[in-house]
PDB file of C-alpha atoms in Angstrom:
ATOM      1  CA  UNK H 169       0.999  18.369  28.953  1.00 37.00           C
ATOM      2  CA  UNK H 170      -1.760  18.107  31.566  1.00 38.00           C
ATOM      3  CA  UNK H 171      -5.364  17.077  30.195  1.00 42.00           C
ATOM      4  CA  UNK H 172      -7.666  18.136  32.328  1.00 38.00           C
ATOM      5  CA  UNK H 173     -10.018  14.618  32.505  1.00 40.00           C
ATOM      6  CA  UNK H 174      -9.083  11.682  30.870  1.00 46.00           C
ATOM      7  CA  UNK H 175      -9.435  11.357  26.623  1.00 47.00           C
ATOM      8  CA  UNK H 176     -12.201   8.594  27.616  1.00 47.00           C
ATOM      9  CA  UNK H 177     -14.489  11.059  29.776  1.00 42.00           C
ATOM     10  CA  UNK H 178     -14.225  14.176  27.263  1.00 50.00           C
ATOM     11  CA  UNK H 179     -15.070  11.829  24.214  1.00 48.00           C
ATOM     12  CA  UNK H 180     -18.151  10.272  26.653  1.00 47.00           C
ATOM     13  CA  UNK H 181     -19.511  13.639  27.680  1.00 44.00           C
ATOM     14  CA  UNK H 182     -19.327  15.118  24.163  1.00 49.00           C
ATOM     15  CA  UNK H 183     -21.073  12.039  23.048  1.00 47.00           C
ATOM     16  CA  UNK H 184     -24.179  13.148  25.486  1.00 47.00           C
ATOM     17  CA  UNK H 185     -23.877  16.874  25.135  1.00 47.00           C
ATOM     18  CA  UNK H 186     -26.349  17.166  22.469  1.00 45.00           C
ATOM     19  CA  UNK H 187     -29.140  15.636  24.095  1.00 46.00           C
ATOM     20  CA  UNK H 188     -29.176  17.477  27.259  1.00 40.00           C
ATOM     21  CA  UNK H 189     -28.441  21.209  25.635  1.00 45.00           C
ATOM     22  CA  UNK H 190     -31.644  22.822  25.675  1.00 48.00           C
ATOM     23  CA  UNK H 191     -33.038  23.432  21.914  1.00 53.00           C
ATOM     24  CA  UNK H 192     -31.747  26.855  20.426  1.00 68.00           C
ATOM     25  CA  UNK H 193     -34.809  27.788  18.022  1.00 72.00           C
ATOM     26  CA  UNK H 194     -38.118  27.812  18.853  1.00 75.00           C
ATOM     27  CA  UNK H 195     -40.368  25.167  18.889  1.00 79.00           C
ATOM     28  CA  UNK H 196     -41.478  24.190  15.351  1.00 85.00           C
ATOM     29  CA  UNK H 197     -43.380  21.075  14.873  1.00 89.00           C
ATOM     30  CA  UNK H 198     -41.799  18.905  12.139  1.00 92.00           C
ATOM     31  CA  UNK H 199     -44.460  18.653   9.078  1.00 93.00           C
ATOM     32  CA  UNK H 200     -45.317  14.992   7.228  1.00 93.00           C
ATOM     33  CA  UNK H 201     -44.993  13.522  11.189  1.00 95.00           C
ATOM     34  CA  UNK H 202     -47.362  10.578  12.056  1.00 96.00           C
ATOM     35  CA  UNK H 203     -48.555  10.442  14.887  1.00 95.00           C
ATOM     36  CA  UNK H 204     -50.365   8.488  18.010  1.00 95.00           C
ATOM     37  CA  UNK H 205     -53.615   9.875  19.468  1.00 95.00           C
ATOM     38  CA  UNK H 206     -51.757  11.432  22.257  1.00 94.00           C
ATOM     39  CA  UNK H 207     -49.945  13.587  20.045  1.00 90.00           C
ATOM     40  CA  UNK H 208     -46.025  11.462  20.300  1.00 92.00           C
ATOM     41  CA  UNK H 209     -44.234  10.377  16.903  1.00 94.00           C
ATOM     42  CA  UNK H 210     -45.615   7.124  15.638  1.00 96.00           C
ATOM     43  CA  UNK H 211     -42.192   5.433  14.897  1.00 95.00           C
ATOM     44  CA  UNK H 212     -44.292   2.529  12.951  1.00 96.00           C
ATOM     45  CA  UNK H 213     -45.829   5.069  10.191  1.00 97.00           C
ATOM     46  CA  UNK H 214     -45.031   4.760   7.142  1.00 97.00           C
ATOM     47  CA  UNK H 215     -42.038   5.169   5.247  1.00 98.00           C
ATOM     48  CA  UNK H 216     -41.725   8.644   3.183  1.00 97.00           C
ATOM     49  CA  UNK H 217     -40.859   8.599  -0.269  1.00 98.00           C
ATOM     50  CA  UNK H 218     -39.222  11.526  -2.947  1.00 97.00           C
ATOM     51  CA  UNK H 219     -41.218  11.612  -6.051  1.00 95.00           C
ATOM     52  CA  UNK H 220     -39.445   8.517  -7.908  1.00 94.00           C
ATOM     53  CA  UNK H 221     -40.335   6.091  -5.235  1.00 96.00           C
ATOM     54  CA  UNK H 222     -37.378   6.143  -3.731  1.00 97.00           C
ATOM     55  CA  UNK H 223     -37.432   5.587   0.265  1.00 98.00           C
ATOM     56  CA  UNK H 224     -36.718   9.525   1.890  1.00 98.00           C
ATOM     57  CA  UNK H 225     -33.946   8.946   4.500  1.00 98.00           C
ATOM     58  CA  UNK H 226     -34.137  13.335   4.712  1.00 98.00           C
ATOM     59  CA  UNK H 227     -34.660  14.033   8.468  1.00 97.00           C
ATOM     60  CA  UNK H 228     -32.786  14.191  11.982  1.00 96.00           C
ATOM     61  CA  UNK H 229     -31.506  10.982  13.034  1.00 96.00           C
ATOM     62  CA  UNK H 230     -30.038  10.398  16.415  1.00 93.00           C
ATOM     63  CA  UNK H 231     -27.339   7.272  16.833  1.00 84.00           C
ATOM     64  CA  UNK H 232     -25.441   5.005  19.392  1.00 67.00           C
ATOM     65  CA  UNK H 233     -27.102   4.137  22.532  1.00 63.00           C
ATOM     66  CA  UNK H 234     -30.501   6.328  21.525  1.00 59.00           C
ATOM     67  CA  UNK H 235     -31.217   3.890  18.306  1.00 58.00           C
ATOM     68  CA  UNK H 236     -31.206   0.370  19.945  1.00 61.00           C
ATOM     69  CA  UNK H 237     -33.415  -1.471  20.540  1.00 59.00           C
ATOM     70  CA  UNK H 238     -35.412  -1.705  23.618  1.00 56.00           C
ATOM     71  CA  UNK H 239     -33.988  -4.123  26.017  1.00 56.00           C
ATOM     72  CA  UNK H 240     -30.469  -5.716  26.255  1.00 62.00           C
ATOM     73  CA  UNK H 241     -30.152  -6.797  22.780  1.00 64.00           C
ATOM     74  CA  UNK H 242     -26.437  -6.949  21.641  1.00 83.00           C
ATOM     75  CA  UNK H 243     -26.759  -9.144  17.918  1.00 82.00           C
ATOM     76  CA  UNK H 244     -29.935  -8.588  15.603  1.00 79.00           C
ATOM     77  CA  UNK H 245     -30.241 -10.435  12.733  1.00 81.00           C
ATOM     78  CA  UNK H 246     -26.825 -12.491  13.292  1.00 87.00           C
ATOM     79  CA  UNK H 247     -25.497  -8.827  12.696  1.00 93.00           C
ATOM     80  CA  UNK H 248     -23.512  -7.484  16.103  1.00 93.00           C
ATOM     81  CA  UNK H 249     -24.502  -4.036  17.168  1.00 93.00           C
ATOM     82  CA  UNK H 250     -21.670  -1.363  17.686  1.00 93.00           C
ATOM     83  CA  UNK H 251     -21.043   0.966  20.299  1.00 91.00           C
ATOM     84  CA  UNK H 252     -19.151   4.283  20.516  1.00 91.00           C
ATOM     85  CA  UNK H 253     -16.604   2.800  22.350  1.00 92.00           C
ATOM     86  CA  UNK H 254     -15.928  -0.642  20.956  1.00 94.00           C
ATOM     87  CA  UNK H 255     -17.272  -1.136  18.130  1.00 95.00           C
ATOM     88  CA  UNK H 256     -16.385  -4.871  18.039  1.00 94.00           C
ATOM     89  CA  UNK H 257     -18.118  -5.040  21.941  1.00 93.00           C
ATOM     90  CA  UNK H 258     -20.409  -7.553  20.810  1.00 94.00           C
ATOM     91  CA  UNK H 259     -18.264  -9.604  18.455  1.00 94.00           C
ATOM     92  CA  UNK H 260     -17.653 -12.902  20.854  1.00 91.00           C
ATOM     93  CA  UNK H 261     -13.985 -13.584  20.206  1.00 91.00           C
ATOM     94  CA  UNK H 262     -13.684  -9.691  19.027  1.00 94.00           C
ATOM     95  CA  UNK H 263     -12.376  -8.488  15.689  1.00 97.00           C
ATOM     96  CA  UNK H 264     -10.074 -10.185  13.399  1.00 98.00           C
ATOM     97  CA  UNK H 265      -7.398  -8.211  13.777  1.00 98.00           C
ATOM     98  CA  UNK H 266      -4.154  -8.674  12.323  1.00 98.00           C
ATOM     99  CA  UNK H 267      -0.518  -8.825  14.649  1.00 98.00           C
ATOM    100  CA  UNK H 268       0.209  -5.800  13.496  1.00 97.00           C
ATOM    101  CA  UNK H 269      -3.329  -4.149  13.972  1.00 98.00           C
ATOM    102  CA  UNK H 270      -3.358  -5.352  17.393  1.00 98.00           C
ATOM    103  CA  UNK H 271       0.047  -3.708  18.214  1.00 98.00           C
ATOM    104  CA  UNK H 272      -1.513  -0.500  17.468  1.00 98.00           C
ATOM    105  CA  UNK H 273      -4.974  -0.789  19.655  1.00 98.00           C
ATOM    106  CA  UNK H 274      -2.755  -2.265  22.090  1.00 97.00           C
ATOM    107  CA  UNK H 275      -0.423   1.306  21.761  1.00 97.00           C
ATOM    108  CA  UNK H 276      -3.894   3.628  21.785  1.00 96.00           C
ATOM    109  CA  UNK H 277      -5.319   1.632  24.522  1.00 96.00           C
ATOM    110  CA  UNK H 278      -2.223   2.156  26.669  1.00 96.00           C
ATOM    111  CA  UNK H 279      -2.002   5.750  25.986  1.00 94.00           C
ATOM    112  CA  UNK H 280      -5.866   6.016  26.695  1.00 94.00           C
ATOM    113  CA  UNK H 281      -7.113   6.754  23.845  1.00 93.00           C
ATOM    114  CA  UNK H 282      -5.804  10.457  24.333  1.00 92.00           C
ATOM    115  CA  UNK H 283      -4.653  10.330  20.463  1.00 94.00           C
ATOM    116  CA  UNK H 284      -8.240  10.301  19.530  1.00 94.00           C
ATOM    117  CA  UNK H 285      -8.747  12.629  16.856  1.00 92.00           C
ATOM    118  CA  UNK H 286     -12.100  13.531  18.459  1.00 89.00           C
ATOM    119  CA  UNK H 287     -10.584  14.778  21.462  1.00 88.00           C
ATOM    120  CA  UNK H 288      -7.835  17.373  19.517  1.00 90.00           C
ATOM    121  CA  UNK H 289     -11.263  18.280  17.584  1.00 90.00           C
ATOM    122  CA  UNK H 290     -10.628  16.475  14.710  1.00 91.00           C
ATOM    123  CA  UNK H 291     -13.202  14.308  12.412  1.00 91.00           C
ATOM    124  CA  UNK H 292     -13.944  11.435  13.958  1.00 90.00           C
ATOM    125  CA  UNK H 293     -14.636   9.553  10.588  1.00 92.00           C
ATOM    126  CA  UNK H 294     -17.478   7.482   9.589  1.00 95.00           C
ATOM    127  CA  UNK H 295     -17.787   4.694  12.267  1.00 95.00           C
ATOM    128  CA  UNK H 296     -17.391   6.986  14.947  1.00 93.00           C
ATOM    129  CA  UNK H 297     -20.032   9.524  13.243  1.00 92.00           C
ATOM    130  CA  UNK H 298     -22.686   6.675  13.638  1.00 93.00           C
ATOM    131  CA  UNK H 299     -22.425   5.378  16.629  1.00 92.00           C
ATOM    132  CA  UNK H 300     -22.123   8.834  18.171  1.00 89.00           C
ATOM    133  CA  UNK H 301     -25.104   9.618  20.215  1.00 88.00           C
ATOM    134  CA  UNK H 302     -25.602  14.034  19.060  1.00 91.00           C
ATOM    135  CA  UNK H 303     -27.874  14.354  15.968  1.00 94.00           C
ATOM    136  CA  UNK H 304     -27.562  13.887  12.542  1.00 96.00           C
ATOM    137  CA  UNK H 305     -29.352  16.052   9.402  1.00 97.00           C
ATOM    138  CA  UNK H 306     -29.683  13.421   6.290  1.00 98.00           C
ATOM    139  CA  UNK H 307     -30.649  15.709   3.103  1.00 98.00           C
ATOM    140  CA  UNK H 308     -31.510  13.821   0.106  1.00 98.00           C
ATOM    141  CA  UNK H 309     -31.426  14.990  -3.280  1.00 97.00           C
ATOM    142  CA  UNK H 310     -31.725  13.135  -6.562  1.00 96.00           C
ATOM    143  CA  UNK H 311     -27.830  13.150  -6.678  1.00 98.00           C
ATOM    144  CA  UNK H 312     -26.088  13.344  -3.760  1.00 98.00           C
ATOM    145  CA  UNK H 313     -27.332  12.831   0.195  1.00 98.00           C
ATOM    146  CA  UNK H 314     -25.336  15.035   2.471  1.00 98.00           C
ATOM    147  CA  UNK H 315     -25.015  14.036   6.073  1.00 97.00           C
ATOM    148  CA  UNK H 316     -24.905  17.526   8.435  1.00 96.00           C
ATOM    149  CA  UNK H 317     -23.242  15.901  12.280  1.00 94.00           C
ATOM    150  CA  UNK H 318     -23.955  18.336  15.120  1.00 93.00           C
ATOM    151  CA  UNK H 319     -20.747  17.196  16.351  1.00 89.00           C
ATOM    152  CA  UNK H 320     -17.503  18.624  15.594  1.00 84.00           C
ATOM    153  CA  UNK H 321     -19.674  20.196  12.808  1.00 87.00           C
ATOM    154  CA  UNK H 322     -18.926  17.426  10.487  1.00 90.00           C
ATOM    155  CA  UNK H 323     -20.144  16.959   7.056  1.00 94.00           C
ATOM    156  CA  UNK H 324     -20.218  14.088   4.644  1.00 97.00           C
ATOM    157  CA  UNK H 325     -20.916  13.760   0.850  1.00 98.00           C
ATOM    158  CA  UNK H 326     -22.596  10.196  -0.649  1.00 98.00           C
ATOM    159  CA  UNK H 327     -23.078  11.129  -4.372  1.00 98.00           C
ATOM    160  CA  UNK H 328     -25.739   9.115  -5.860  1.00 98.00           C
ATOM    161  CA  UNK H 329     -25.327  10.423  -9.506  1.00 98.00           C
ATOM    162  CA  UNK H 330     -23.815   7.686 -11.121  1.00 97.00           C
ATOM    163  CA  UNK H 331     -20.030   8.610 -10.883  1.00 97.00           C
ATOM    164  CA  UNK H 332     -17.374   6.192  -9.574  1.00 97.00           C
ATOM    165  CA  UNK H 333     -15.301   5.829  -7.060  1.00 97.00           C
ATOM    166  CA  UNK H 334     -12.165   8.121  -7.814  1.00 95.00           C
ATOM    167  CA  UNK H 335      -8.766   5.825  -8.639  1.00 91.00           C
ATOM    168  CA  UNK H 336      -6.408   8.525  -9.772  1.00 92.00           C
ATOM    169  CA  UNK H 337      -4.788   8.766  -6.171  1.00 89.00           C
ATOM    170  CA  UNK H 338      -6.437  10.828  -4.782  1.00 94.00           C
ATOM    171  CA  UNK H 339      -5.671  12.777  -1.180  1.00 95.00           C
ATOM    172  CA  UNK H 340      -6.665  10.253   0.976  1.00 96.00           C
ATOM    173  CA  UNK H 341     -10.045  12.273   3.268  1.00 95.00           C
ATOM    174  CA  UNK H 342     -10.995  11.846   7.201  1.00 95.00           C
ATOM    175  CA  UNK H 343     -14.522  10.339   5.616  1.00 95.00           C
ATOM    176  CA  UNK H 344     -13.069   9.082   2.243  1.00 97.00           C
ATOM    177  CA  UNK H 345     -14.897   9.721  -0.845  1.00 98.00           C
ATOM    178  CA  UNK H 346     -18.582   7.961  -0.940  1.00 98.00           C
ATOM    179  CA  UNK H 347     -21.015   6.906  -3.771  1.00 98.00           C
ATOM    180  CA  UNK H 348     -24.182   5.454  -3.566  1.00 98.00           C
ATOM    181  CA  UNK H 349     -26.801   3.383  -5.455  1.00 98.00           C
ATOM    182  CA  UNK H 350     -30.394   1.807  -4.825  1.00 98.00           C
ATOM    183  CA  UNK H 351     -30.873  -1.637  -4.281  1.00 98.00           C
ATOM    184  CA  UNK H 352     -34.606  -1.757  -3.894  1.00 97.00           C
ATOM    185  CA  UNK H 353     -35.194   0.054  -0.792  1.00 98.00           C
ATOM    186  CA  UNK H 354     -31.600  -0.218   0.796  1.00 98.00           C
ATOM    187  CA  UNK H 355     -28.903   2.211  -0.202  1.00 98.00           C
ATOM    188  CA  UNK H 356     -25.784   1.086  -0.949  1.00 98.00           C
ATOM    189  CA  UNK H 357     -22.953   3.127  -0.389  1.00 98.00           C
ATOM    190  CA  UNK H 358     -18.975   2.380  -0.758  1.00 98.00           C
ATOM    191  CA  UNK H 359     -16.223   4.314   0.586  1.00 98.00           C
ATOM    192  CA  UNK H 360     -12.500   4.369  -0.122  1.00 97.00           C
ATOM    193  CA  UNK H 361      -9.578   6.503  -0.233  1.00 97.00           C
ATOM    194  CA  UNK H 362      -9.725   6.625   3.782  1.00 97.00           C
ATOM    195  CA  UNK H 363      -6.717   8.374   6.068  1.00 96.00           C
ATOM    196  CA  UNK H 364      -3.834   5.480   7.035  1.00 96.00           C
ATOM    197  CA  UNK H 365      -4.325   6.325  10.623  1.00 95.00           C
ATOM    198  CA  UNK H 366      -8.257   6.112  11.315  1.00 97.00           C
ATOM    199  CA  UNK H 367      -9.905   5.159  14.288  1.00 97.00           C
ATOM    200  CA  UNK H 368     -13.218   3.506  14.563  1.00 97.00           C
ATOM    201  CA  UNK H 369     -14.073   3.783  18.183  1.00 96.00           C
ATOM    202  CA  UNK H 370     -12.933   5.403  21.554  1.00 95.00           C
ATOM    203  CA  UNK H 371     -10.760   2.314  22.169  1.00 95.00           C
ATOM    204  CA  UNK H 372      -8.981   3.089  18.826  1.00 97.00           C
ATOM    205  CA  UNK H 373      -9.605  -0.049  17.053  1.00 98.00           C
ATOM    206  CA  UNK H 374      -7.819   0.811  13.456  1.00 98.00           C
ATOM    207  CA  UNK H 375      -8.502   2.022  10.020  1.00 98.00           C
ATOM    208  CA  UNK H 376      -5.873   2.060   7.439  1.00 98.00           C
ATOM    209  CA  UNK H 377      -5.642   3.614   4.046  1.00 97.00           C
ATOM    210  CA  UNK H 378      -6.682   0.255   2.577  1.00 97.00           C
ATOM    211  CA  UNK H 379     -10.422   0.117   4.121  1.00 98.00           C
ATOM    212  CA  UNK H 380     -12.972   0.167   1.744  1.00 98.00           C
ATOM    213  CA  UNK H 381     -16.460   0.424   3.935  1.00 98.00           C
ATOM    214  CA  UNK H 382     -19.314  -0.586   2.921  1.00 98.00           C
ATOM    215  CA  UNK H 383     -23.448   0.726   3.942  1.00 98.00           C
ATOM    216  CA  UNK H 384     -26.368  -0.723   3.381  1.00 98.00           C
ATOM    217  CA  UNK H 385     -28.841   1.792   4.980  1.00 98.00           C
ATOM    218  CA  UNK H 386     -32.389   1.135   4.912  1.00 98.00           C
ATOM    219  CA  UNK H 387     -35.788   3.083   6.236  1.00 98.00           C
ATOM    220  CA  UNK H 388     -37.400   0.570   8.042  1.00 96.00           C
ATOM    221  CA  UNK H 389     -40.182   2.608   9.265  1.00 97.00           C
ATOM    222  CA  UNK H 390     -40.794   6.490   9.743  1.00 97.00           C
ATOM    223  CA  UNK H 391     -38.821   6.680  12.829  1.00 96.00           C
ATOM    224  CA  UNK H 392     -35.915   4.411  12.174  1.00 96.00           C
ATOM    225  CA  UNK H 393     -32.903   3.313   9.882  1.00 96.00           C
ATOM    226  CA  UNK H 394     -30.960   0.390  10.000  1.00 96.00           C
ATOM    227  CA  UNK H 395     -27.296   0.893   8.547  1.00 97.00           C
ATOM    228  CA  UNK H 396     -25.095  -2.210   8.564  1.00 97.00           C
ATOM    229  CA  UNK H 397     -21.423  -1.289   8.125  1.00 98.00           C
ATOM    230  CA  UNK H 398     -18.856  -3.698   6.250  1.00 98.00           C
ATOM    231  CA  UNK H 399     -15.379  -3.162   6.998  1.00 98.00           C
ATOM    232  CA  UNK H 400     -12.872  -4.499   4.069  1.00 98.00           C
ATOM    233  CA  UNK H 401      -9.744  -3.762   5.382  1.00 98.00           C
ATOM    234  CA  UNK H 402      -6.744  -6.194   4.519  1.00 98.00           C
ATOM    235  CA  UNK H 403      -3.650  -3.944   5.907  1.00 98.00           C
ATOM    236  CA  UNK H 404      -5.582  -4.053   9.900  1.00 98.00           C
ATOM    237  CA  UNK H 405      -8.035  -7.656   9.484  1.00 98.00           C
ATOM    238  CA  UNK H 406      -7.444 -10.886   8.829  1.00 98.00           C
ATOM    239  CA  UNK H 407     -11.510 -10.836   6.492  1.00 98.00           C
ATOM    240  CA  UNK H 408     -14.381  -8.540   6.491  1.00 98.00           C
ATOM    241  CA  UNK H 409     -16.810  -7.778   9.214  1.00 98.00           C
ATOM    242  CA  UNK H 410     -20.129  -6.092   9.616  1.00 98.00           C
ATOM    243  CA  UNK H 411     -21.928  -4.234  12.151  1.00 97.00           C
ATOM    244  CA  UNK H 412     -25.408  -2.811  12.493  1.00 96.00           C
ATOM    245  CA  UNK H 413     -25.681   0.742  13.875  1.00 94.00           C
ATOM    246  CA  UNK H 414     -29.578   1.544  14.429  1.00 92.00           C
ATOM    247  CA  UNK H 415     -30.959   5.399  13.754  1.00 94.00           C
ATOM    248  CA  UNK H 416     -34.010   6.998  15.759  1.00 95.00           C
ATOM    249  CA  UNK H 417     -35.626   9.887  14.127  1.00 96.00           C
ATOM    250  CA  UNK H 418     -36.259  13.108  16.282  1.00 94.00           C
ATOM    251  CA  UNK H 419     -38.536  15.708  15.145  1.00 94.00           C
ATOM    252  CA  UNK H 420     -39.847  19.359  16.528  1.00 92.00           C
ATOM    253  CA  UNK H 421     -35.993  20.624  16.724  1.00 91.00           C
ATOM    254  CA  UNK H 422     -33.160  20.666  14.780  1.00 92.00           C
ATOM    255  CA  UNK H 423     -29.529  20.774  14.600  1.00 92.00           C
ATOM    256  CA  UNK H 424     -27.223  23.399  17.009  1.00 90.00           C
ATOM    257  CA  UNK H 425     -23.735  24.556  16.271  1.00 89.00           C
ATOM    258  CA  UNK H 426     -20.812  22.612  17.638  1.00 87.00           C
ATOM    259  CA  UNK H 427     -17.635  24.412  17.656  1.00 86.00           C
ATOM    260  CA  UNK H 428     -15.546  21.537  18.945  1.00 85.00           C
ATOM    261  CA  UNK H 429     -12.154  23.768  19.439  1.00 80.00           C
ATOM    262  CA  UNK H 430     -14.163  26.829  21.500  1.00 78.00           C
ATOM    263  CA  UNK H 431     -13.884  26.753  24.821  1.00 70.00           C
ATOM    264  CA  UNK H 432     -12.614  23.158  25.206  1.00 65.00           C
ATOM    265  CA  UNK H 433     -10.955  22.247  28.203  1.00 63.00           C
ATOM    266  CA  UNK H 434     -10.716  18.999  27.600  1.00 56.00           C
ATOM    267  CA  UNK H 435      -7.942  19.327  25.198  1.00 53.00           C
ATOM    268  CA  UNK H 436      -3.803  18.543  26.660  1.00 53.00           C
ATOM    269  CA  UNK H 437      -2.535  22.339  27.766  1.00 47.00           C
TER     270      UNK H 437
END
């Protein structure tokens, strides 16, 4: 077994790949896009709506370090922000993790990180998905909003049609099974049935098979979305905690493919 850089790097670098790879269609401006007189996105337009009044949250959304906000700003709102790799960076006495919990980021840590599912090209589940800085497709329909992730070509379901959250035992999923309903203008969307062994960050702080998460994301303006994430997971913390992970629209491109397995040399030979 000899990886060729450390888990840490490969995550990092596939974290920025997106945003340096040169666009593969052609140029096609973006329609519906406000903008200033010089011709660049006006983030502050308006918020779109779909046809029952409902804010649109359709579009390509880029995460992590790309949707903060400008300047140094680590809690907004009384809400910490999360990062790719620590998602509990900017929690002062960190997360409330249980004995048990902390045994196993202690054992990830130590191993660094190399059991990441990202870097054997597995999901990297929800948390990870947001705070992970290559583009994101939101498609909204009436019933269900499916999230397209450029990397590791992941998808997501959040059905919006009314049904609940399955409890006939189900097969647990990397990204757990997701509804969603409006409160006002924030969408509300609960998660459960989540893998035992899920990690949340680079650092590998835990996820069990208990988690139920919870998403309140909201359209604040044209070119952003605020999504504060509550974990509510009794097997790995001692109470809840949230986190606010901040979106930044791009527009005039679109998604590329993202075969994590091809080629990848990052991966233990």
């Amino acid at each position: 077994m000899k990886p060729l850089l450390s888990t840490g790097v490969a995550i990092a670098l596939a974290a920025l790949l997106s945003s340096t790879v040169a666009a593969q269609w052609p140029q096609h401006p973006t329609p519906g896009v406000p903008r200033l007189p010089n011709g660049e996105v006006n983030p502050d337009g308006p918020v779109p709506r779909t046809a029952d009044g409902k804010p649109d949250l359709s579009g390509l959304w880029r995460g992590g370090m790309f949707g903060q906000p400008a300047g140094k700003v680590e809690v907004v709102d009384g809400v910490p922000l999360a990062t790719f790799r620590n998602v509990g960076a900017n929690f002062k006495e960190g997360l409330p993790l249980r004995p048990e919990a902390a045994e196993i980021l202690k054992a990830r840590q130590a191993r660094n990180s190399q059991d990441n599912p990202e870097a054997h090209c597995l999901p990297m589940g929800i948390m990870q998905f947001h705070t992970q800085g290559a583009p994101r497709k939101f498609i909204q329909t009436p019933t269900v909003l499916v999230i397209l992730y450029e990397a590791s070509s992941g998808m997501r379901q959040i059905f919006t049609d009314g049904r609940p959250l399955p409890t006939n035992d189900p097969q647990p999923w990397w990204y757990g099974y997701s509804i969603g309903r409006w409160e006002g203008d924030t969408l509300v969307v609960e998660t459960n049935n989540l893998r035992d062994d899920g990690w949340l960050d680079i650092v590998g702080s835990p996820l069990t098979d208990a988690a139920r998460l919870t998403e309140r994301i909201r359209r604040v303006s044209f070119g952003r979305l605020e999504i504060d994430v509550t974990v509510d997971d009794p097997k790995a913390y001692t109470k809840p905690w949230t986190v606010r992970v901040n979106q930044q629209i791009m527009v005039d491109t679109d998604l590329i493919e993202f075969i994590c397995a091809e080629n990848n040399r990052f991966r233990a030979q």
